[in-house]
Amino acid sequence: MTAATQQVEPTTADEDILAVAREQVLERGEGLSQDQVLRVLRLPEGRLQELLGLAHEVRMRWCGPEVEVEGIVSVKTGGCPEDCHFCSQSGLFATPVRSAWLDIPGLVTAAAETAETGATEFCIVAAVRGPDRRLMDQVRQGIAAIRESGNDINIACSLGMLTAEQVDELAEMGVHRYNHNLETARSHFPNVVTTHTWQERWETLQLVRDAGMEVCCGGIVGMGETDEQRAEFAVQLAELDPHEVPMNFLIPQPGTPYEHYEPIEGPQALRIVAAFRLALPRTMLRFAGGRELTLGDLGAEQGMLGGINAIIVGNYLTNLGRPAQRDLTMLDDLQMPIKALNDTL
């Protein structure tokens, strides 16, 4: 039963939302409703640590202590025909990013470097509306070469919108998880992207689920959305019930329509992370792009103790991340075990 359909007792304004969440989410494992998430997002800053502590308890209760580590690589960078306003890879904006392809040896090397960090996931990403025959063949050859090298890391893909035939082909290649972000609340999406719809993305995710692959779907916060739309988005993700939700924070990219947006502040970002954990108690919640800019080192540690249980290490496509070893050291310092490969197969 999803957060969108479950029957939840209505709460009144004088009830403490964290007390409600402790009973509803921590004890029963039922995600917060949209109105309840909104109330969490509007908690005063003085209650942030209490909120983070509850989110961590929920993560430990319903997901356990392990952290899944992932690396990503772009097999096709830049030149995308879509107008996602946050993205430096759109060919419609005057950004510094130029179109480029990664060759098969480069893909094998990237997968090996990812595996060396202890990561169990390697995600192949392409800046496209959806894959053409050339890209599908490149992915097939790349996966075969990675396997022939002796690397048994799990392989995920993020190649845009898919047809049913393409979904089946990726599943046959051995792709076990597919990422396709909804990016933001349905009500805000037309302000972010105009060249395709939120519904088109949703339909691809349903095809992925029907094919038996794991669904990875999240978005970006800080793109001008309201608290109400953040709450809406959290519950829409809960309705989708993805295996994983990547949490990205906007990096204002030169040349894009959002280049002058101010990054959201660290305490606000942590409150959003915790609110999403309370809406999605059983879902893998992954720190992704923008956390270094928004949170810094201390904030990253607070996030890991505030509901996060997965992390991308290394770089994020066209943006630099922290060195992988710094994140691995952080997890060691926090005594958070890294999920083993044999537990993910």
PDB file of C-alpha atoms in Angstrom, residues 17-213:
ATOM      1  CA  ILE A  17       3.790  16.289  13.699  1.00  0.00           C
ATOM      2  CA  LEU A  18       6.945  14.543  14.929  1.00  0.00           C
ATOM      3  CA  ALA A  19       4.977  12.671  17.573  1.00  0.00           C
ATOM      4  CA  VAL A  20       2.510  11.644  14.872  1.00  0.00           C
ATOM      5  CA  ALA A  21       5.374  10.595  12.593  1.00  0.00           C
ATOM      6  CA  ARG A  22       7.007   8.570  15.350  1.00  0.00           C
ATOM      7  CA  GLU A  23       3.881   6.468  15.766  1.00  0.00           C
ATOM      8  CA  GLN A  24       2.825   6.327  12.121  1.00  0.00           C
ATOM      9  CA  VAL A  25       6.177   6.021  10.333  1.00  0.00           C
ATOM     10  CA  LEU A  26       8.619   4.628  12.874  1.00  0.00           C
ATOM     11  CA  GLU A  27       6.264   2.192  14.566  1.00  0.00           C
ATOM     12  CA  ARG A  28       3.950   1.219  11.688  1.00  0.00           C
ATOM     13  CA  GLY A  29       6.141   1.912   8.643  1.00  0.00           C
ATOM     14  CA  GLU A  30       3.469   4.050   6.957  1.00  0.00           C
ATOM     15  CA  GLY A  31       4.748   7.097   5.053  1.00  0.00           C
ATOM     16  CA  LEU A  32       3.437  10.568   5.776  1.00  0.00           C
ATOM     17  CA  SER A  33       0.668  12.076   3.686  1.00  0.00           C
ATOM     18  CA  GLN A  34       1.181  15.209   1.602  1.00  0.00           C
ATOM     19  CA  ASP A  35      -0.253  17.515   4.273  1.00  0.00           C
ATOM     20  CA  GLN A  36       1.886  15.835   6.918  1.00  0.00           C
ATOM     21  CA  VAL A  37       5.070  16.193   4.837  1.00  0.00           C
ATOM     22  CA  LEU A  38       4.277  19.877   4.387  1.00  0.00           C
ATOM     23  CA  ARG A  39       4.035  20.299   8.150  1.00  0.00           C
ATOM     24  CA  VAL A  40       7.440  18.658   8.564  1.00  0.00           C
ATOM     25  CA  LEU A  41       8.930  20.994   5.955  1.00  0.00           C
ATOM     26  CA  ARG A  42       7.621  23.946   7.960  1.00  0.00           C
ATOM     27  CA  LEU A  43       9.042  22.880  11.311  1.00  0.00           C
ATOM     28  CA  PRO A  44      11.130  25.601  12.973  1.00  0.00           C
ATOM     29  CA  GLU A  45      14.892  25.299  12.670  1.00  0.00           C
ATOM     30  CA  GLY A  46      15.126  24.709  16.408  1.00  0.00           C
ATOM     31  CA  ARG A  47      13.564  21.272  15.873  1.00  0.00           C
ATOM     32  CA  LEU A  48      15.853  20.230  13.009  1.00  0.00           C
ATOM     33  CA  GLN A  49      18.050  17.938  15.102  1.00  0.00           C
ATOM     34  CA  GLU A  50      14.981  16.232  16.555  1.00  0.00           C
ATOM     35  CA  LEU A  51      13.660  15.721  13.021  1.00  0.00           C
ATOM     36  CA  LEU A  52      16.972  14.333  11.768  1.00  0.00           C
ATOM     37  CA  GLY A  53      17.153  11.976  14.728  1.00  0.00           C
ATOM     38  CA  LEU A  54      13.689  10.596  13.977  1.00  0.00           C
ATOM     39  CA  ALA A  55      14.511  10.213  10.271  1.00  0.00           C
ATOM     40  CA  HIS A  56      17.634   8.245  11.211  1.00  0.00           C
ATOM     41  CA  GLU A  57      15.612   5.979  13.493  1.00  0.00           C
ATOM     42  CA  VAL A  58      13.162   5.350  10.642  1.00  0.00           C
ATOM     43  CA  ARG A  59      16.015   4.543   8.252  1.00  0.00           C
ATOM     44  CA  MET A  60      17.563   2.100  10.756  1.00  0.00           C
ATOM     45  CA  ARG A  61      14.213   0.481  11.594  1.00  0.00           C
ATOM     46  CA  TRP A  62      12.946  -0.093   8.060  1.00  0.00           C
ATOM     47  CA  CYS A  63      16.135  -0.171   5.936  1.00  0.00           C
ATOM     48  CA  GLY A  64      18.909  -1.241   8.283  1.00  0.00           C
ATOM     49  CA  PRO A  65      22.430   0.141   8.818  1.00  0.00           C
ATOM     50  CA  GLU A  66      24.030  -0.660   5.447  1.00  0.00           C
ATOM     51  CA  VAL A  67      24.866   2.021   2.889  1.00  0.00           C
ATOM     52  CA  GLU A  68      24.814   1.286  -0.846  1.00  0.00           C
ATOM     53  CA  VAL A  69      27.672   2.934  -2.746  1.00  0.00           C
ATOM     54  CA  GLU A  70      27.391   3.755  -6.459  1.00  0.00           C
ATOM     55  CA  GLY A  71      29.516   5.334  -9.172  1.00  0.00           C
ATOM     56  CA  ILE A  72      28.182   6.853 -12.395  1.00  0.00           C
ATOM     57  CA  VAL A  73      29.688   7.586 -15.806  1.00  0.00           C
ATOM     58  CA  SER A  74      28.416   9.370 -18.900  1.00  0.00           C
ATOM     59  CA  VAL A  75      28.679   7.321 -22.088  1.00  0.00           C
ATOM     60  CA  LYS A  76      27.185  10.157 -24.152  1.00  0.00           C
ATOM     61  CA  THR A  77      27.669  13.707 -22.864  1.00  0.00           C
ATOM     62  CA  GLY A  78      26.035  16.920 -24.092  1.00  0.00           C
ATOM     63  CA  GLY A  79      24.010  17.661 -27.183  1.00  0.00           C
ATOM     64  CA  CYS A  80      20.692  16.589 -25.671  1.00  0.00           C
ATOM     65  CA  PRO A  81      17.638  17.906 -27.579  1.00  0.00           C
ATOM     66  CA  GLU A  82      15.548  18.429 -24.413  1.00  0.00           C
ATOM     67  CA  ASP A  83      15.259  21.742 -22.569  1.00  0.00           C
ATOM     68  CA  CYS A  84      15.543  20.636 -18.918  1.00  0.00           C
ATOM     69  CA  HIS A  85      16.286  24.060 -17.446  1.00  0.00           C
ATOM     70  CA  PHE A  86      18.741  22.753 -14.844  1.00  0.00           C
ATOM     71  CA  CYS A  87      20.917  20.763 -17.237  1.00  0.00           C
ATOM     72  CA  SER A  88      24.247  21.812 -18.720  1.00  0.00           C
ATOM     73  CA  GLN A  89      23.978  18.983 -21.266  1.00  0.00           C
ATOM     74  CA  SER A  90      21.024  20.468 -23.132  1.00  0.00           C
ATOM     75  CA  GLY A  91      21.991  21.365 -26.681  1.00  0.00           C
ATOM     76  CA  LEU A  92      19.484  24.215 -26.551  1.00  0.00           C
ATOM     77  CA  PHE A  93      21.484  26.282 -24.043  1.00  0.00           C
ATOM     78  CA  ALA A  94      24.820  28.063 -24.427  1.00  0.00           C
ATOM     79  CA  THR A  95      26.668  25.990 -21.806  1.00  0.00           C
ATOM     80  CA  PRO A  96      30.374  25.041 -21.837  1.00  0.00           C
ATOM     81  CA  VAL A  97      29.522  21.335 -22.265  1.00  0.00           C
ATOM     82  CA  ARG A  98      30.175  19.864 -25.712  1.00  0.00           C
ATOM     83  CA  SER A  99      28.846  16.606 -27.141  1.00  0.00           C
ATOM     84  CA  ALA A 100      31.158  13.616 -26.631  1.00  0.00           C
ATOM     85  CA  TRP A 101      31.027   9.803 -26.528  1.00  0.00           C
ATOM     86  CA  LEU A 102      32.952   7.516 -24.176  1.00  0.00           C
ATOM     87  CA  ASP A 103      34.553   4.544 -25.927  1.00  0.00           C
ATOM     88  CA  ILE A 104      34.250   0.946 -24.721  1.00  0.00           C
ATOM     89  CA  PRO A 105      37.743   0.781 -23.123  1.00  0.00           C
ATOM     90  CA  GLY A 106      36.917   3.989 -21.246  1.00  0.00           C
ATOM     91  CA  LEU A 107      33.682   2.469 -19.991  1.00  0.00           C
ATOM     92  CA  VAL A 108      35.479  -0.665 -18.785  1.00  0.00           C
ATOM     93  CA  THR A 109      38.063   1.470 -16.981  1.00  0.00           C
ATOM     94  CA  ALA A 110      35.371   3.558 -15.302  1.00  0.00           C
ATOM     95  CA  ALA A 111      33.567   0.427 -14.126  1.00  0.00           C
ATOM     96  CA  ALA A 112      36.809  -0.994 -12.725  1.00  0.00           C
ATOM     97  CA  GLU A 113      37.609   2.241 -10.886  1.00  0.00           C
ATOM     98  CA  THR A 114      34.105   2.268  -9.444  1.00  0.00           C
ATOM     99  CA  ALA A 115      34.416  -1.330  -8.240  1.00  0.00           C
ATOM    100  CA  GLU A 116      37.754  -0.517  -6.588  1.00  0.00           C
ATOM    101  CA  THR A 117      35.992   1.956  -4.260  1.00  0.00           C
ATOM    102  CA  GLY A 118      33.852  -0.876  -2.894  1.00  0.00           C
ATOM    103  CA  ALA A 119      30.795   0.294  -4.795  1.00  0.00           C
ATOM    104  CA  THR A 120      28.222  -2.324  -5.777  1.00  0.00           C
ATOM    105  CA  GLU A 121      26.481  -0.192  -8.435  1.00  0.00           C
ATOM    106  CA  PHE A 122      27.766   1.258 -11.699  1.00  0.00           C
ATOM    107  CA  CYS A 123      25.333   3.418 -13.645  1.00  0.00           C
ATOM    108  CA  ILE A 124      25.771   4.131 -17.367  1.00  0.00           C
ATOM    109  CA  VAL A 125      24.208   7.504 -18.206  1.00  0.00           C
ATOM    110  CA  ALA A 126      23.494   9.228 -21.532  1.00  0.00           C
ATOM    111  CA  ALA A 127      22.250  12.735 -22.273  1.00  0.00           C
ATOM    112  CA  VAL A 128      19.458  11.867 -24.687  1.00  0.00           C
ATOM    113  CA  ARG A 129      15.679  12.073 -24.970  1.00  0.00           C
ATOM    114  CA  GLY A 130      15.751   8.317 -25.417  1.00  0.00           C
ATOM    115  CA  PRO A 131      18.263   5.796 -26.819  1.00  0.00           C
ATOM    116  CA  ASP A 132      18.682   5.222 -30.542  1.00  0.00           C
ATOM    117  CA  ARG A 133      20.126   2.063 -32.078  1.00  0.00           C
ATOM    118  CA  ARG A 134      23.707   3.330 -31.825  1.00  0.00           C
ATOM    119  CA  LEU A 135      23.382   3.990 -28.101  1.00  0.00           C
ATOM    120  CA  MET A 136      21.700   0.664 -27.380  1.00  0.00           C
ATOM    121  CA  ASP A 137      24.512  -1.136 -29.226  1.00  0.00           C
ATOM    122  CA  GLN A 138      27.125   0.887 -27.314  1.00  0.00           C
ATOM    123  CA  VAL A 139      25.556  -0.093 -24.001  1.00  0.00           C
ATOM    124  CA  ARG A 140      25.341  -3.759 -25.024  1.00  0.00           C
ATOM    125  CA  GLN A 141      28.996  -3.815 -26.081  1.00  0.00           C
ATOM    126  CA  GLY A 142      30.038  -1.953 -22.954  1.00  0.00           C
ATOM    127  CA  ILE A 143      28.248  -4.338 -20.596  1.00  0.00           C
ATOM    128  CA  ALA A 144      29.736  -7.336 -22.413  1.00  0.00           C
ATOM    129  CA  ALA A 145      33.238  -5.838 -22.158  1.00  0.00           C
ATOM    130  CA  ILE A 146      32.808  -5.095 -18.441  1.00  0.00           C
ATOM    131  CA  ARG A 147      31.785  -8.703 -17.820  1.00  0.00           C
ATOM    132  CA  GLU A 148      34.612 -10.062 -19.962  1.00  0.00           C
ATOM    133  CA  SER A 149      37.054  -8.057 -17.832  1.00  0.00           C
ATOM    134  CA  GLY A 150      35.938 -10.078 -14.803  1.00  0.00           C
ATOM    135  CA  ASN A 151      34.037  -7.219 -13.150  1.00  0.00           C
ATOM    136  CA  ASP A 152      30.763  -8.463 -11.636  1.00  0.00           C
ATOM    137  CA  ILE A 153      29.540  -5.083 -10.349  1.00  0.00           C
ATOM    138  CA  ASN A 154      25.791  -4.462 -10.707  1.00  0.00           C
ATOM    139  CA  ILE A 155      25.021  -2.382 -13.801  1.00  0.00           C
ATOM    140  CA  ALA A 156      22.288   0.230 -13.948  1.00  0.00           C
ATOM    141  CA  CYS A 157      21.385   2.561 -16.819  1.00  0.00           C
ATOM    142  CA  SER A 158      19.905   6.015 -17.272  1.00  0.00           C
ATOM    143  CA  LEU A 159      19.172   6.551 -20.961  1.00  0.00           C
ATOM    144  CA  GLY A 160      16.046   8.705 -21.006  1.00  0.00           C
ATOM    145  CA  MET A 161      12.571   7.647 -22.052  1.00  0.00           C
ATOM    146  CA  LEU A 162      12.164   4.096 -23.350  1.00  0.00           C
ATOM    147  CA  THR A 163       9.868   2.010 -25.495  1.00  0.00           C
ATOM    148  CA  ALA A 164       8.652  -1.356 -24.246  1.00  0.00           C
ATOM    149  CA  GLU A 165      11.036  -3.064 -26.683  1.00  0.00           C
ATOM    150  CA  GLN A 166      14.010  -1.092 -25.362  1.00  0.00           C
ATOM    151  CA  VAL A 167      13.098  -1.932 -21.774  1.00  0.00           C
ATOM    152  CA  ASP A 168      13.028  -5.626 -22.643  1.00  0.00           C
ATOM    153  CA  GLU A 169      16.360  -5.343 -24.452  1.00  0.00           C
ATOM    154  CA  LEU A 170      18.048  -3.687 -21.464  1.00  0.00           C
ATOM    155  CA  ALA A 171      16.664  -6.351 -19.143  1.00  0.00           C
ATOM    156  CA  GLU A 172      18.047  -9.034 -21.483  1.00  0.00           C
ATOM    157  CA  MET A 173      21.474  -7.350 -21.338  1.00  0.00           C
ATOM    158  CA  GLY A 174      21.490  -7.808 -17.581  1.00  0.00           C
ATOM    159  CA  VAL A 175      20.677  -4.236 -16.530  1.00  0.00           C
ATOM    160  CA  HIS A 176      19.090  -4.727 -13.120  1.00  0.00           C
ATOM    161  CA  ARG A 177      18.107  -1.131 -12.265  1.00  0.00           C
ATOM    162  CA  TYR A 178      16.972   1.792 -14.388  1.00  0.00           C
ATOM    163  CA  ASN A 179      17.145   5.453 -13.399  1.00  0.00           C
ATOM    164  CA  HIS A 180      14.712   7.963 -14.803  1.00  0.00           C
ATOM    165  CA  ASN A 181      14.026  10.928 -12.560  1.00  0.00           C
ATOM    166  CA  LEU A 182      10.646  12.631 -12.410  1.00  0.00           C
ATOM    167  CA  GLU A 183      12.761  15.653 -11.326  1.00  0.00           C
ATOM    168  CA  THR A 184      10.029  17.560  -9.462  1.00  0.00           C
ATOM    169  CA  ALA A 185       6.352  17.621  -8.571  1.00  0.00           C
ATOM    170  CA  ARG A 186       3.947  17.123 -11.434  1.00  0.00           C
ATOM    171  CA  SER A 187       2.481  20.601 -10.859  1.00  0.00           C
ATOM    172  CA  HIS A 188       5.927  22.232 -11.173  1.00  0.00           C
ATOM    173  CA  PHE A 189       7.300  20.139 -14.044  1.00  0.00           C
ATOM    174  CA  PRO A 190       6.071  22.417 -16.902  1.00  0.00           C
ATOM    175  CA  ASN A 191       8.190  25.222 -15.392  1.00  0.00           C
ATOM    176  CA  VAL A 192      11.277  23.006 -15.595  1.00  0.00           C
ATOM    177  CA  VAL A 193      10.869  21.106 -18.892  1.00  0.00           C
ATOM    178  CA  THR A 194       8.714  21.952 -21.938  1.00  0.00           C
ATOM    179  CA  THR A 195       9.936  19.461 -24.566  1.00  0.00           C
ATOM    180  CA  HIS A 196       8.310  16.431 -22.911  1.00  0.00           C
ATOM    181  CA  THR A 197       5.870  15.778 -20.096  1.00  0.00           C
ATOM    182  CA  TRP A 198       5.976  14.396 -16.564  1.00  0.00           C
ATOM    183  CA  GLN A 199       3.530  11.718 -17.703  1.00  0.00           C
ATOM    184  CA  GLU A 200       5.944  10.486 -20.381  1.00  0.00           C
ATOM    185  CA  ARG A 201       8.572   9.941 -17.707  1.00  0.00           C
ATOM    186  CA  TRP A 202       6.052   8.171 -15.477  1.00  0.00           C
ATOM    187  CA  GLU A 203       5.124   5.799 -18.315  1.00  0.00           C
ATOM    188  CA  THR A 204       8.771   4.785 -18.837  1.00  0.00           C
ATOM    189  CA  LEU A 205       9.055   3.987 -15.133  1.00  0.00           C
ATOM    190  CA  GLN A 206       5.980   1.771 -15.306  1.00  0.00           C
ATOM    191  CA  LEU A 207       7.487  -0.129 -18.252  1.00  0.00           C
ATOM    192  CA  VAL A 208      10.694  -0.643 -16.268  1.00  0.00           C
ATOM    193  CA  ARG A 209       8.774  -2.013 -13.297  1.00  0.00           C
ATOM    194  CA  ASP A 210       6.717  -4.320 -15.519  1.00  0.00           C
ATOM    195  CA  ALA A 211       9.937  -5.761 -16.994  1.00  0.00           C
ATOM    196  CA  GLY A 212      11.191  -6.735 -13.535  1.00  0.00           C
ATOM    197  CA  MET A 213      14.006  -4.204 -13.269  1.00  0.00           C
TER     198      MET A 213
END
